[in-house]
Structure formats: structure tokens, C-alpha cells
CSV table of C-alpha atoms and ligand atoms in Angstrom, one decimal:
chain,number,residue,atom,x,y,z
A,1,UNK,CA,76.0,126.4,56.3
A,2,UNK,CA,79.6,128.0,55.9
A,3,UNK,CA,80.1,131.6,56.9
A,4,UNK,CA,82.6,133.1,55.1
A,5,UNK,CA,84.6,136.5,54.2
A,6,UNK,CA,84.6,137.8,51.3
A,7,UNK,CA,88.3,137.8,51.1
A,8,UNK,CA,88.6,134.0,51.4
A,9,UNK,CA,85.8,133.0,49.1
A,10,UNK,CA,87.4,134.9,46.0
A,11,UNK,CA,90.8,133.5,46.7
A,12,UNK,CA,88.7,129.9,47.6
A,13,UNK,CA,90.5,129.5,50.9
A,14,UNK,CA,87.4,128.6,52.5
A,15,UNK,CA,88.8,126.3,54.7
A,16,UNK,CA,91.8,128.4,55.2
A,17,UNK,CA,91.9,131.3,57.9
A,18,UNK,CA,93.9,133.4,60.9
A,19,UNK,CA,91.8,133.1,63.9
A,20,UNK,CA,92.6,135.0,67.4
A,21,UNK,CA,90.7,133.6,70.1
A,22,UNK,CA,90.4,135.5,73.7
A,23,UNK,CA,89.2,134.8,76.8
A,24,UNK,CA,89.4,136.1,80.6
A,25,UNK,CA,88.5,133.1,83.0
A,26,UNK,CA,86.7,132.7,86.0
A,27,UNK,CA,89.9,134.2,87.9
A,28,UNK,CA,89.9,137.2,85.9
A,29,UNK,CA,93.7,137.7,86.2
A,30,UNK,CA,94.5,138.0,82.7
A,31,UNK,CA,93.4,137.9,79.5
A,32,UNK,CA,94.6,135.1,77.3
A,33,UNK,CA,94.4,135.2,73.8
A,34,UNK,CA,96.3,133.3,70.8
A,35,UNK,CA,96.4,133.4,67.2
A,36,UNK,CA,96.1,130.6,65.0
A,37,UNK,CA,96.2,129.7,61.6
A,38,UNK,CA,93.7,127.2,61.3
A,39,UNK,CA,93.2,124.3,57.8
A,40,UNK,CA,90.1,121.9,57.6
A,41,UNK,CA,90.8,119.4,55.1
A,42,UNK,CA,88.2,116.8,55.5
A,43,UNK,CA,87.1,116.5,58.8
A,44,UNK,CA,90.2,117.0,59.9
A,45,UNK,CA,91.5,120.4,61.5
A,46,UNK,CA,95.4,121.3,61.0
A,47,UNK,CA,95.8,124.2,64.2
A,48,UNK,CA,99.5,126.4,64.4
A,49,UNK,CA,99.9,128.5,66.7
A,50,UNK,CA,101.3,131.2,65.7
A,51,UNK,CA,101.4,133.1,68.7
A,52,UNK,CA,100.1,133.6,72.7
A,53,UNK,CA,99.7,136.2,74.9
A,54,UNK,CA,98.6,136.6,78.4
A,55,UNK,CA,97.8,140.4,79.6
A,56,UNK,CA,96.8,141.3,82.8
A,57,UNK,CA,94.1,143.2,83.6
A,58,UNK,CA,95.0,146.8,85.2
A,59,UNK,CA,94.5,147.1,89.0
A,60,UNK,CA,91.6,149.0,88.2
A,61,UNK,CA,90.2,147.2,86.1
A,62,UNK,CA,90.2,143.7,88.0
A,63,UNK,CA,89.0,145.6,90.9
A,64,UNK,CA,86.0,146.5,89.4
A,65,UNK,CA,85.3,143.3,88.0
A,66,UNK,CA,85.6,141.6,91.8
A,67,UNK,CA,83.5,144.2,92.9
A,68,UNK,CA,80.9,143.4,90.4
A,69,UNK,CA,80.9,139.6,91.3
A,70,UNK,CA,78.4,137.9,93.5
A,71,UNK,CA,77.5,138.0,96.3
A,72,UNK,CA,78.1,142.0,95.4
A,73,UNK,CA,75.3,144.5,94.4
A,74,UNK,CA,76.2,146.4,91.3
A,75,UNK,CA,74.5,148.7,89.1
A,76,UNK,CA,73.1,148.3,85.6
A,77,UNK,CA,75.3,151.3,84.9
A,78,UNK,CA,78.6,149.8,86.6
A,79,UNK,CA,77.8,146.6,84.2
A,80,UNK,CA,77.9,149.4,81.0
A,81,UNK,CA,80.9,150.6,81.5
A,82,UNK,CA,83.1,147.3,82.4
A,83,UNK,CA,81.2,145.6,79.3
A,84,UNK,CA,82.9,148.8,77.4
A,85,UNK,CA,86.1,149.0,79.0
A,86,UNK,CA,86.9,145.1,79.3
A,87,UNK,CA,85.5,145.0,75.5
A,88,UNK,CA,88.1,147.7,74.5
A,89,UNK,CA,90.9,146.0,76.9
A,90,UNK,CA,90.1,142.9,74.5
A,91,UNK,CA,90.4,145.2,71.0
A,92,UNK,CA,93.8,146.3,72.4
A,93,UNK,CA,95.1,142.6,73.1
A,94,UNK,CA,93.8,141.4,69.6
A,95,UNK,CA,95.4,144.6,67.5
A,96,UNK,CA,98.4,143.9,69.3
A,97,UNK,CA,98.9,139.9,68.5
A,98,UNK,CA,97.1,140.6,65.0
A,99,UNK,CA,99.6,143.2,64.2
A,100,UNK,CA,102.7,140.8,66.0
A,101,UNK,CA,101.9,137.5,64.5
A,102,UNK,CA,99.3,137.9,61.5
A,103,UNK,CA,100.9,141.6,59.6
A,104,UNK,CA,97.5,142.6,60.7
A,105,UNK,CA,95.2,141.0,59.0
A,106,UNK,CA,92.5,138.2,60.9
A,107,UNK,CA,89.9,137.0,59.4
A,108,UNK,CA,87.7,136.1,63.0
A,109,UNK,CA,88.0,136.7,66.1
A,110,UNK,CA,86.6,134.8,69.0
A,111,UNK,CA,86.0,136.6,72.3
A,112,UNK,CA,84.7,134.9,75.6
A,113,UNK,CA,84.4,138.2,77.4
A,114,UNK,CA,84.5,137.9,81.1
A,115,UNK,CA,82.2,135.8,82.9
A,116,UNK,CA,79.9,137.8,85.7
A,117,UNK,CA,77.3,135.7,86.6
A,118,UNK,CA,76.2,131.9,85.9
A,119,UNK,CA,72.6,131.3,86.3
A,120,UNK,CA,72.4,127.9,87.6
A,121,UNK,CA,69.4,126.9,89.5
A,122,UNK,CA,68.0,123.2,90.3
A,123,UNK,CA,71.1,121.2,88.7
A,124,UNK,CA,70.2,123.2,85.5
A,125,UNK,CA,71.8,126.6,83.6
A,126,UNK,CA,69.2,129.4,82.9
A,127,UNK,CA,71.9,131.9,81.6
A,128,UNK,CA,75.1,133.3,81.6
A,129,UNK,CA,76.4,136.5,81.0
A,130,UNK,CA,79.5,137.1,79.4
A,131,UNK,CA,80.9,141.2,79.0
A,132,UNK,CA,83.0,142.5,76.9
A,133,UNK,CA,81.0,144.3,73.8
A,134,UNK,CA,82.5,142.6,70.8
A,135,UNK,CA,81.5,145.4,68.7
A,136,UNK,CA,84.8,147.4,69.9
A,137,UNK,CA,87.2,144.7,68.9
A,138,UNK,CA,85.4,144.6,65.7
A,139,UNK,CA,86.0,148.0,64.7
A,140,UNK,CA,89.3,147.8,65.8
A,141,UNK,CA,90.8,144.5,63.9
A,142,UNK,CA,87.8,145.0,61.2
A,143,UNK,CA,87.2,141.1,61.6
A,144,UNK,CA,84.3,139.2,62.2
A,145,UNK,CA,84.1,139.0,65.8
A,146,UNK,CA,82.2,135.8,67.3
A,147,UNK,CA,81.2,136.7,71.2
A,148,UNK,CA,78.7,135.6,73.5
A,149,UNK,CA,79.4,132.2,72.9
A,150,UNK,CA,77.9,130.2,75.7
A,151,UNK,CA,74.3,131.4,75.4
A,152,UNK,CA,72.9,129.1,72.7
A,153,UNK,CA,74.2,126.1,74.1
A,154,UNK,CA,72.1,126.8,77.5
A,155,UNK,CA,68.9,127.9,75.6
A,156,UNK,CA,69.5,124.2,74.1
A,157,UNK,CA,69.4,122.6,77.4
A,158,UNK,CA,73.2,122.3,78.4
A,159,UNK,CA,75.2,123.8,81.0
A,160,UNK,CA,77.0,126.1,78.4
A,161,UNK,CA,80.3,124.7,79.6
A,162,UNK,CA,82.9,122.9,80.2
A,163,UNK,CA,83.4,124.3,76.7
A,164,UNK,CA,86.5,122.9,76.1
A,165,UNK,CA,85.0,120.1,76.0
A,166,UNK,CA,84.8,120.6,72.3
A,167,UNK,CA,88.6,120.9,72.1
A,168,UNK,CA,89.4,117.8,74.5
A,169,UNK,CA,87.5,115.6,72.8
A,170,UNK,CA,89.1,116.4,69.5
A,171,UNK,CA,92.8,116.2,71.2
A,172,UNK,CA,91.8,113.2,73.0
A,173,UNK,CA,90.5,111.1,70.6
A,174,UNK,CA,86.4,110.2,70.6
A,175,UNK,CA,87.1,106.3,70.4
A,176,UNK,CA,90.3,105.6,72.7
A,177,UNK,CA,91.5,101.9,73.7
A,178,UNK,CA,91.8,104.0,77.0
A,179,UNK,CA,90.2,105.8,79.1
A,180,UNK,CA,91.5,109.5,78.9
A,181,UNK,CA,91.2,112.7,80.9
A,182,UNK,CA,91.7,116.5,80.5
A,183,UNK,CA,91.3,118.5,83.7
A,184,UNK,CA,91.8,122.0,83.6
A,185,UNK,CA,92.5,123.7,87.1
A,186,UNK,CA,91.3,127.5,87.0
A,187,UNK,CA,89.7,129.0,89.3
A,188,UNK,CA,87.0,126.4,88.8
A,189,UNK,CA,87.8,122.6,88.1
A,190,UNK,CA,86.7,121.0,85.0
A,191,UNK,CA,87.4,117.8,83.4
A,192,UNK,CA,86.7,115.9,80.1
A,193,UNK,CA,86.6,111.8,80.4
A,194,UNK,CA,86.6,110.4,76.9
A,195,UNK,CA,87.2,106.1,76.3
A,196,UNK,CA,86.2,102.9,74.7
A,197,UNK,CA,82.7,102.6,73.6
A,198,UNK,CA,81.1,105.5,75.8
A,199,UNK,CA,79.6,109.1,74.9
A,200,UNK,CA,82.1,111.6,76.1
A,201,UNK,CA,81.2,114.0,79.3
A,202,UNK,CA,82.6,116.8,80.7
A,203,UNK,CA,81.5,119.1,83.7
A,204,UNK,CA,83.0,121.3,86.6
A,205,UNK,CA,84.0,119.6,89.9
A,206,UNK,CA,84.5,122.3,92.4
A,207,UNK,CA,86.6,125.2,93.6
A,208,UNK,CA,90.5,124.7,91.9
A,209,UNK,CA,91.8,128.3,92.7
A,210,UNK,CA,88.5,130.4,93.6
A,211,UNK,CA,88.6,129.4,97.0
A,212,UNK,CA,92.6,129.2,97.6
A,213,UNK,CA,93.0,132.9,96.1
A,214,UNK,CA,89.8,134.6,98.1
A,215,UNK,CA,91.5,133.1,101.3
A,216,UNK,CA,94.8,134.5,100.2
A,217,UNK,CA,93.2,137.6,98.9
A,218,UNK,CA,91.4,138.1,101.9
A,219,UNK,CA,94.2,137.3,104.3
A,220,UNK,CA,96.7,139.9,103.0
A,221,UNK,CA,93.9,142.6,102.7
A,222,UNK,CA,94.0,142.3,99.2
A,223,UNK,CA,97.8,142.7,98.4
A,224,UNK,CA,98.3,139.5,97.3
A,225,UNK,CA,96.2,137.5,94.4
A,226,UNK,CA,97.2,134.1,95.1
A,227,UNK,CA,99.5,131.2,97.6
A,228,UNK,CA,102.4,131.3,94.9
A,229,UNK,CA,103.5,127.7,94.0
A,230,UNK,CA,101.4,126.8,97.2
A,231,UNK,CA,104.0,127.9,99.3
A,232,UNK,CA,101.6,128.7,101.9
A,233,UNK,CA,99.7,125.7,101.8
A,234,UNK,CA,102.9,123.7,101.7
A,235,UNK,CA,104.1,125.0,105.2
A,236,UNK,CA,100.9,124.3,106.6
A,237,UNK,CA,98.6,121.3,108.0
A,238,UNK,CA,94.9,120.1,106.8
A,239,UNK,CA,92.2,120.9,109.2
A,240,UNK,CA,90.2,117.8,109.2
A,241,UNK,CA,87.2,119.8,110.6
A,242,UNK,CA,87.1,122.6,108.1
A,243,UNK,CA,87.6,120.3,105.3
A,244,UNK,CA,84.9,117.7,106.4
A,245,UNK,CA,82.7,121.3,106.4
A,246,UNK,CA,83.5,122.0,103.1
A,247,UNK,CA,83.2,118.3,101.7
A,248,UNK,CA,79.8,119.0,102.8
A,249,UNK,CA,78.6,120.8,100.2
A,250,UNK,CA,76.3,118.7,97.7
A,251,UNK,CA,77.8,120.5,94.6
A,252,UNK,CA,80.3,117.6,94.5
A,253,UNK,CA,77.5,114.5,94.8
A,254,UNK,CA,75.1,116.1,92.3
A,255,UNK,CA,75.1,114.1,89.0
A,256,UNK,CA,76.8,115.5,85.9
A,257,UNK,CA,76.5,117.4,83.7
A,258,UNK,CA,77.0,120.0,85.9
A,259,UNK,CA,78.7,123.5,86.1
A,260,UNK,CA,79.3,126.3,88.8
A,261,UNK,CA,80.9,129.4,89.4
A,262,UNK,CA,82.0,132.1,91.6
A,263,UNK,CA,78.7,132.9,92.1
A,264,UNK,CA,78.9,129.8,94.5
A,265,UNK,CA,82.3,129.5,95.3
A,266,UNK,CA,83.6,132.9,96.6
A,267,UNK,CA,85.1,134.8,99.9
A,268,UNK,CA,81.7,134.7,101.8
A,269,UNK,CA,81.4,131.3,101.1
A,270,UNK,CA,84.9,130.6,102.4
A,271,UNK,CA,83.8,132.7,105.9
A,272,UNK,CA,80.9,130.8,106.2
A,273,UNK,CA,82.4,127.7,106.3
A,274,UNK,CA,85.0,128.9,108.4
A,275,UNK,CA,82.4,130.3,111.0
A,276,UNK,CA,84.0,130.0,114.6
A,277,UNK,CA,86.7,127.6,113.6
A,278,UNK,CA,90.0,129.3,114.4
A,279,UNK,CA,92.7,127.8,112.0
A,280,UNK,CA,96.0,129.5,111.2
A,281,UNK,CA,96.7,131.0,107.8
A,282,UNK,CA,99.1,128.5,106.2
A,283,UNK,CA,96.8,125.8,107.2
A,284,UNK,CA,93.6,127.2,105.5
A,285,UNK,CA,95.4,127.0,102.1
A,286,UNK,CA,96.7,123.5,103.2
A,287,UNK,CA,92.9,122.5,103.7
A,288,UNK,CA,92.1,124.3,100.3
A,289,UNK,CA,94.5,122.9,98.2
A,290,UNK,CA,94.0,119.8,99.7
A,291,UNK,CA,89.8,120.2,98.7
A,292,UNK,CA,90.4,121.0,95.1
A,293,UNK,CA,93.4,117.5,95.5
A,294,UNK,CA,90.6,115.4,96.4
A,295,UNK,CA,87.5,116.5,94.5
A,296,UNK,CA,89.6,116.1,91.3
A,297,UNK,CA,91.2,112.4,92.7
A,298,UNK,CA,87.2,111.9,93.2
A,299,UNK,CA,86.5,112.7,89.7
A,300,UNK,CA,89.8,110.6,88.0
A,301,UNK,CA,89.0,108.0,90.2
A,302,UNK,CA,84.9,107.8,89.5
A,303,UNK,CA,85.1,107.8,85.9
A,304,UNK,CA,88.1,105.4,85.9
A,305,UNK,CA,90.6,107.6,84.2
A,306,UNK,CA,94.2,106.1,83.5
A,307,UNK,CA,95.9,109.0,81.9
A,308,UNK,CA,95.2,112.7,82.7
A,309,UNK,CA,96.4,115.5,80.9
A,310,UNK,CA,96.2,118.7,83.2
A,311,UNK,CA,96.3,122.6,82.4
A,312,UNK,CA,95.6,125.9,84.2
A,313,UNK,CA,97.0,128.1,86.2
A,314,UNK,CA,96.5,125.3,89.0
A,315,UNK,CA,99.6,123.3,87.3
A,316,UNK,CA,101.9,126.6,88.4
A,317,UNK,CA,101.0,125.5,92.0
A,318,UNK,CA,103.7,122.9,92.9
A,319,UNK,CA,102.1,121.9,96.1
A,320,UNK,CA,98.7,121.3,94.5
A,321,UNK,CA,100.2,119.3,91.9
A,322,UNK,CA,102.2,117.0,94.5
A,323,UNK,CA,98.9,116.3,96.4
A,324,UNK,CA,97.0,114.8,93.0
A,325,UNK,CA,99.8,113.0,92.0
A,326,UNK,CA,99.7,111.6,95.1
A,327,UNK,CA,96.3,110.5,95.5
A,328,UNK,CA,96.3,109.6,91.7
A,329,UNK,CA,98.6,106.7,91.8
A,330,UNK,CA,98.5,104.3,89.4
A,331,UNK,CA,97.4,107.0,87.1
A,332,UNK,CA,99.7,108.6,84.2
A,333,UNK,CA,99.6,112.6,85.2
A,334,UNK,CA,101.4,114.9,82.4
A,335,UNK,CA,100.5,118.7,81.1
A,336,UNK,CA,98.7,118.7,78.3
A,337,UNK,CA,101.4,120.3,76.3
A,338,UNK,CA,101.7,116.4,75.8
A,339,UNK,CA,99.5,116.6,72.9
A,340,UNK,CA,100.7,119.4,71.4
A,341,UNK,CA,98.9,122.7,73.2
A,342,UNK,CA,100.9,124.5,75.5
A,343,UNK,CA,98.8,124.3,79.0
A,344,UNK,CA,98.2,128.3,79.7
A,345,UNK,CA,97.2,128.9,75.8
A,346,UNK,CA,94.9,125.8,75.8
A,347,UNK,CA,91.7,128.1,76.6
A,348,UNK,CA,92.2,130.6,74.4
A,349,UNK,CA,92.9,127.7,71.8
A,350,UNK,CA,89.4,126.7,72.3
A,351,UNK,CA,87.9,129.9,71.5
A,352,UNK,CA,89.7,130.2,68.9
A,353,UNK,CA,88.5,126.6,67.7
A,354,UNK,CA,84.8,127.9,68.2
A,355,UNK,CA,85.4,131.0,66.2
A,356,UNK,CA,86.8,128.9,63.4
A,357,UNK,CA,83.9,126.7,63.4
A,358,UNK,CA,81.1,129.1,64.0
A,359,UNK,CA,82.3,130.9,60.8
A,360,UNK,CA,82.0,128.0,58.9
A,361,UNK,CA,78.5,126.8,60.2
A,362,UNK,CA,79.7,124.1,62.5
A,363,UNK,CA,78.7,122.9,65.7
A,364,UNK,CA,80.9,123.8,68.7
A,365,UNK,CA,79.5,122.2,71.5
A,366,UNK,CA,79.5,118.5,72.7
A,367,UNK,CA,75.9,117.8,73.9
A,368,UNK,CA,77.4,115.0,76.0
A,369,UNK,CA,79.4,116.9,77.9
A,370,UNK,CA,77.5,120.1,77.9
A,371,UNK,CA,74.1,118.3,79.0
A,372,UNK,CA,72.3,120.0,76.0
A,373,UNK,CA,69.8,118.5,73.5
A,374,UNK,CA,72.1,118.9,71.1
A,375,UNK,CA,75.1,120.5,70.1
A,376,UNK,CA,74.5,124.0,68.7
A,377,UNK,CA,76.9,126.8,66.2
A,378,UNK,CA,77.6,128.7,69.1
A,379,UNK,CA,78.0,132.3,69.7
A,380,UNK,CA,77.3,135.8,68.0
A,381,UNK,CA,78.6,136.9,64.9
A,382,UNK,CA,79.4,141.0,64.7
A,383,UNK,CA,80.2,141.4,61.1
A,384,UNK,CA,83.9,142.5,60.3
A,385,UNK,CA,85.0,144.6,56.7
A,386,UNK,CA,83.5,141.8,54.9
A,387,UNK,CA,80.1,140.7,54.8
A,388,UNK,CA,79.5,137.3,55.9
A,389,UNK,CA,78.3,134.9,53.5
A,390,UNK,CA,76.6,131.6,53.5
A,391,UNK,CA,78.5,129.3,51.3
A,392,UNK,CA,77.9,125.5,51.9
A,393,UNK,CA,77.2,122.9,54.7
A,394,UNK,CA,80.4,121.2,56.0
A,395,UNK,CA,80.7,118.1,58.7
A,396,UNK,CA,82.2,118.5,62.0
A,397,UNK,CA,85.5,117.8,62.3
A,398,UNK,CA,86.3,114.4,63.8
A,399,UNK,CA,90.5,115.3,64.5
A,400,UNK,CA,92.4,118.3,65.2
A,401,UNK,CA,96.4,118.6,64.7
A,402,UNK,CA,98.1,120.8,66.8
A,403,UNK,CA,101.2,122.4,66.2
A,404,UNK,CA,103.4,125.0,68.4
A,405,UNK,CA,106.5,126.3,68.7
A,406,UNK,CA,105.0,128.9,71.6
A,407,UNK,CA,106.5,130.2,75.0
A,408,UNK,CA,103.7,132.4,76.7
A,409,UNK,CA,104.3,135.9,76.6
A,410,UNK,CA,103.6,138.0,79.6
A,411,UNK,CA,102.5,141.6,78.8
A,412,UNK,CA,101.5,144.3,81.6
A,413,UNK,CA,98.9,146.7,80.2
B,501,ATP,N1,102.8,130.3,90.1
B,501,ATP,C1,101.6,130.0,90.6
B,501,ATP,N2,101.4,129.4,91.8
B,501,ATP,C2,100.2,129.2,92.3
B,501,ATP,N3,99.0,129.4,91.7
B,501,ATP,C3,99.1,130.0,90.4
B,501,ATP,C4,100.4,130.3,89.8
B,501,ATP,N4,100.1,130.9,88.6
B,501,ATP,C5,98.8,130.9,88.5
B,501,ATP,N5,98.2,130.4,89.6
B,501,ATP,C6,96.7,130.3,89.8
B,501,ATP,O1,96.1,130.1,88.6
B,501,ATP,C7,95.0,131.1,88.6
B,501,ATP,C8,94.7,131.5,87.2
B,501,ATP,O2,94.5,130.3,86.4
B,501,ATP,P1,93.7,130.3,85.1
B,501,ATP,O3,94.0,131.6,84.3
B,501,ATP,O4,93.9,129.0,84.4
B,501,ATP,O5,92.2,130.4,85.6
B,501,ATP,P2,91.0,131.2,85.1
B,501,ATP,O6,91.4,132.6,84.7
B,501,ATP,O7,90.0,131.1,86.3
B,501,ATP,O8,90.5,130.4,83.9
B,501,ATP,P3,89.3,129.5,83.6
B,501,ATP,O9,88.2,129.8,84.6
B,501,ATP,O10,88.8,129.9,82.3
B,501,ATP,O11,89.8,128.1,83.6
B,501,ATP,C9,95.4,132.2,89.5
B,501,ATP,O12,94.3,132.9,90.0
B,501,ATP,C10,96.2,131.5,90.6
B,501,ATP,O13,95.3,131.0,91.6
B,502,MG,MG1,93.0,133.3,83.8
């Protein structure tokens, strides 16, 4: 099946359209959203960016949303309101980037929402919930909005992420000579291993940030989000102790495919862990960074990566970097604005990659990576100023092309 405006079927640029995708991760520090003028000739996809944002959520806001998290209680009501006011924060980003880069006019838009709970019991995902009412950014921009997109991939068996899976695989070719990695370091670690003559897989290998910004969070009473290019954890020493304790945990033996969350990884799992121990401050983030260092060198290693291409806000910490370099010799490390995406719009890429595809009745998942049954058109579609109509059945794509001439854009709210 193809989905498709009415707009582009009369003019028969079917294959032709102005995407904004959108997402808030796991860290909720800002929302990320680009627009892109996508082409699918073939199977393969021609991607520019035409433009990326990053917004930060207000002070209120993102303080509502930790407060929300587990292991807090919240109220059915509480969840009402942040579904409206994040879903309304998103409208404003996408008006703004529609009206900057696209004279206003986008066919789809893809939101992620913001992540509040991950359902994951037994090694398997039983939901997710994602907030962010799409229905507000579709009255605003008046395009079809695709939302809620990790739900059908878990009723199908999978983990609903790593998503970007789906864009990794198509940057890092299905069929290498080698193999190839892309690890993304957000507040949660995640990487995709493609190479030679095996399925691709993707899952998430621990705490990147989540743990490194509640300790900093919780150290300076809230004043401070994260260690700033790991200055912190620079200055200080690894406790052996503490990080033997947290090596402990058998998240990071469990078989993939596997996700987690903040649900698991968050301040009162940090002060458990911690219990008695009595280790200064800039050595906790030393033992941190160094956790997230060695769980992804685990991960490289294990799967026998020889060339890693790395995004997130993790690759702003210097110190963090230094350490995986370090125990990743042998082994090519480079940003994955290598291969054409610049690293902090690479997310909202993706989403904006699903959008395009859900639109046009095309898969967006990778059941290898996702763990699923098989690979599903992800999301909801919220219908935009022109119905959406079923056209044709296209294949998946097998390439994607990615052009961009972007700098991020920081924008306070
Ligand atoms: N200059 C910096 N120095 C150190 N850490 C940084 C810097 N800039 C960003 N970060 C870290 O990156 C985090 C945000 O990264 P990112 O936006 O990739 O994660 P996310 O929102 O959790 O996304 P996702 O879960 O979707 O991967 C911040 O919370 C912070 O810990
Ligand atoms: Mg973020």
C-alpha cells in the first residue's frame, strides 16, 4: 500500500515529499527535529536535509517530565496535561522549521513524542508509551502526522527499538565486506552491527548518559543537567568497587535483542548501588563514564566490529570518548557525520525516514534488530488537510543517500 496526499498524487510526485521528523530522547533535554526532502527512485532513498533544530524543553516543562518518570508516582491527570503540553511544544518546533526551511508547507510529519515508560518484563517488551498528542501538531502544520511509532513493532514481538536500526542499516550497507557499527550514546546506549553474510542486529547496551547526568543532577541539587565534556569525570579516579557493583547487573549478559530504559537506569538505581560506599564526586562520574566505556568496548568487541560510527550527545563528552577509543584499539572510531548525517540530527533523521515510509506503506522496522516476527509499517497516522489515500504497493528501500549542508541550530523556547 502507498499512503498518499492528495496534493502529491495529482501533481504524481508520489515518491516525492517534505518530511519533518521529531523526537525528544530518553534524556529529555531537547527536542530534535529536522526537515527533509526526501526522493525514492527505485529502492533507493535520495534524503537532503534541509534543515535541523534542537529546542530545549522549558524548565518547567522538563521538570515535569522527570517528575513523571519512574520510579515516581504520577497521576492519570499529570499524564494529560504533559501529553498536551509536550504535543503543543512539538506543533511549535515543527511550524517553526516548516515555516524556516519548507515556505510552510510539509507533507508528513513524524513525531516520537517523549518516552515515559518502557514496559519490559522477562527479556521481552509489553509496551511503551510515548506522549505528545499528535493531533495538535496536526492542526497546526495541517500535515499528516505519523506518532506513536513504536507500538506496532512490540505487539509484533520486538523490542520496539533500537529503531534506528532501520536507518543504520540503510547507511551502513546490509551486505558489507566488513563488519560495521553504529552506536548511538544517549542517555541509553544502542548499537547496530551489520557485515558479511549475517542478519543485521541491533539492541541497547546499558546506561550512556542516564546514569552520568542523575549523579550530576543529583550532586548539584538539580542545578546542573550534566558532567560537561566529562570534565568531572576527567579529574577523577574509577572506583573499582562501585564499578564491579554496577557490572553486576545482568542487563548487560542478557542475550540480544534487548532494550531498557530509565525505568531501570535512573537516580535510585545509582543510590542503591552506591549504598554505604563513600566515593568523592569527581570520581563517581569517573566510574560512570568509565561503565558506559566498557559496556560499549564489550559490545564492539563481541560482535567483532572493525569500524564504528558514533552519535549522541555522548560524543560532546570528550572524556567519554577518550576512554572508548582507548579500549577500542585496533578499531576505526569516527562520527557518523562520516556518512553523510550530522551526528545530533541523526535521530530526528530516522523519524523522519519512518514518516516517509509509513506514508507510503512501507515497513520501518528491522525484525532482526528489533527481535520482532517481522518488520511492521510502524506508527499512527492522524490525517492532515488531505485525505490519505491508498495508491499502490512499493518495495522497501534497499539504500539511502544522504545529503547535508546542516550546522545544528540551538533555539531556547
Ligand atoms: N558538551 C557535552 N558534554 C558532556 N555531555 C553532553 C554534552 N552535550 C550533551 N551531552 C550529553 O548528551 C545527553 C543528550 O544526548 P542525546 O540528546 O543524544 O540523548 P537522548 O535525548 O537521551 O536521546 P536518545 O535516547 O533518543 O538517544 C545529555 O543529557 C548529556 O548527558
Ligand atoms: Mg536528547
Amino acid at each position: 500500500m502507498v499512503f498518499e496526499t492528495r496534493r502529491t498524487l495529482e501533481q504524481g510526485l508520489a515518491d516525492v515529499m517534505k518530511v519533518i521528523g521529531m523526537i525528544s530522547g530518553t534524556s529529555f533535554d531537547a527536542i530534535e527535529a529536522v526537515a527533509v526532502d526526501f526522493s525514492l527512485t527505485d529502492r533507493v532513498i535520495e534524503a537532503a536535509l534541509l534543515g535541523h533544530v534542537s529546542v530545549p524543553y522549558s524548565d518547567e516543562l522538563r521538570d515535569r517530565v522527570a517528575q513523571v518518570l519512574p520510579p515516581h508516582a504520577t497521576t492519570i491527570e499529570e499524564v494529560c496535561k504533559l501529553d498536551t503540553l509536550i504535543g503543543q511544544s512539538f506543533a511549535d518546533v515543527a511550524v517553526s522549521l516548516a515555516d524556516q526551511h519548507c515556505d510552510g508547507i510539509v507533507d508528513v510529519v513524524c513525531s516520537h513524542g517523549q518516552t515515559v515508560y518502557h514496559w519490559v518484563h522477562d527479556g521481552h517488551a509489553l509496551g511503551t508509551l510515548q506522549i505528545g498528542q499528535g493531533a495538535w501538531i496536526a492542526e497546526r502544520t495541517e500535515a499528516t502526522v505519523v506518532c506513536d511509532v513504536r507500538s506496532r513493532d512490540v505487539a509484533a514481538g520486538g523490542h520496539g527499538a533500537p529503531l534506528v536500526s532501520l536507518l543504520d542499516v540503510l547507511l551502513l550497507g546490509q551486505n558489507p565486506p566488513n563488519v560495521r557499527g553504529a552506536l548511538n550514546l544517549g542517555g541509553i546506549s544502542n548499537i547496530t552491527v551489520v557485515g558479511p553474510s549475517r542478519e543485521p542486529i541491533a539492541f541497547d547496551i546499558g546506561p550512556a548518559n542516564a546514569l552520568m547526568d542523575a549523579a550530576v543532577m543529583w550532586l548539584s541539587d538539580g542545578s546542573e543537567h550534566y558532567d560537561r565534556d566529562g570534565e568531572r569525570a576527567a579529574r577523577g579516579v574509577v572506583d573499582e568497587t562501585f564499578l564491579a557493583r554496577l557490572l553486576d547487573d545482568p542487563y548487560y549478559a542478557a542475550p540480544a535483542p534487548k532494550s531498557t530504559g530509565k525505568e531501570h537506569f535512573h537516580r535510585e538505581y545509582l543510590l542503591e548501588k552506591l549504598s554505604s560506599l563513600d566515593i568523592g564526586r569527581d570520581d563517581l562520574l569517573a566510574t560512570l563514564a568509565d561503565l558506559t566505556a566498557r559496556t560499549v568496548a564489550s559490545a564492539v568487541r563481541e560482535y567483532g566490529v572493525t569500524e564504528l560510527f558514533v552519535s549522541g550527545g555522548g560524543t560532546r563528552n570528550a572524556h567519554l570518548m577518550r576512554l572508548i577509543g582507548g579500549y577500542l584499539s585496533g578499531v576505526s572510531v569516527s562520527l557518523v557525520d562520516e556518512l553523510g548525517v550530522p551526528e545530533a540530527a541523526k535521530e530526528a533523521a530516522l523519524f523522519a525516514l519512518i514518516g516517509f515510509l509509513t506514508v507510503h506503506g512501507i515497513a520501518g522496522s528491522v525484525a532482526s534488530c528489533t527481535g520482532a516476527r517481522r518488520a511492521s509499517i510502524l506508527g499512527t497516522i492522524i490525517p492532515g488537510r488531505q485525505p490519505t489515500v491508498v495508491v499502490a504497493e512499493r518495495d522497501e528501500p534497499t539504500r539511502i543517500i544522504l545529503r547535508s549542508s546542516l550546522s545544528t541550530e540551538v533555539e531556547s523556547v
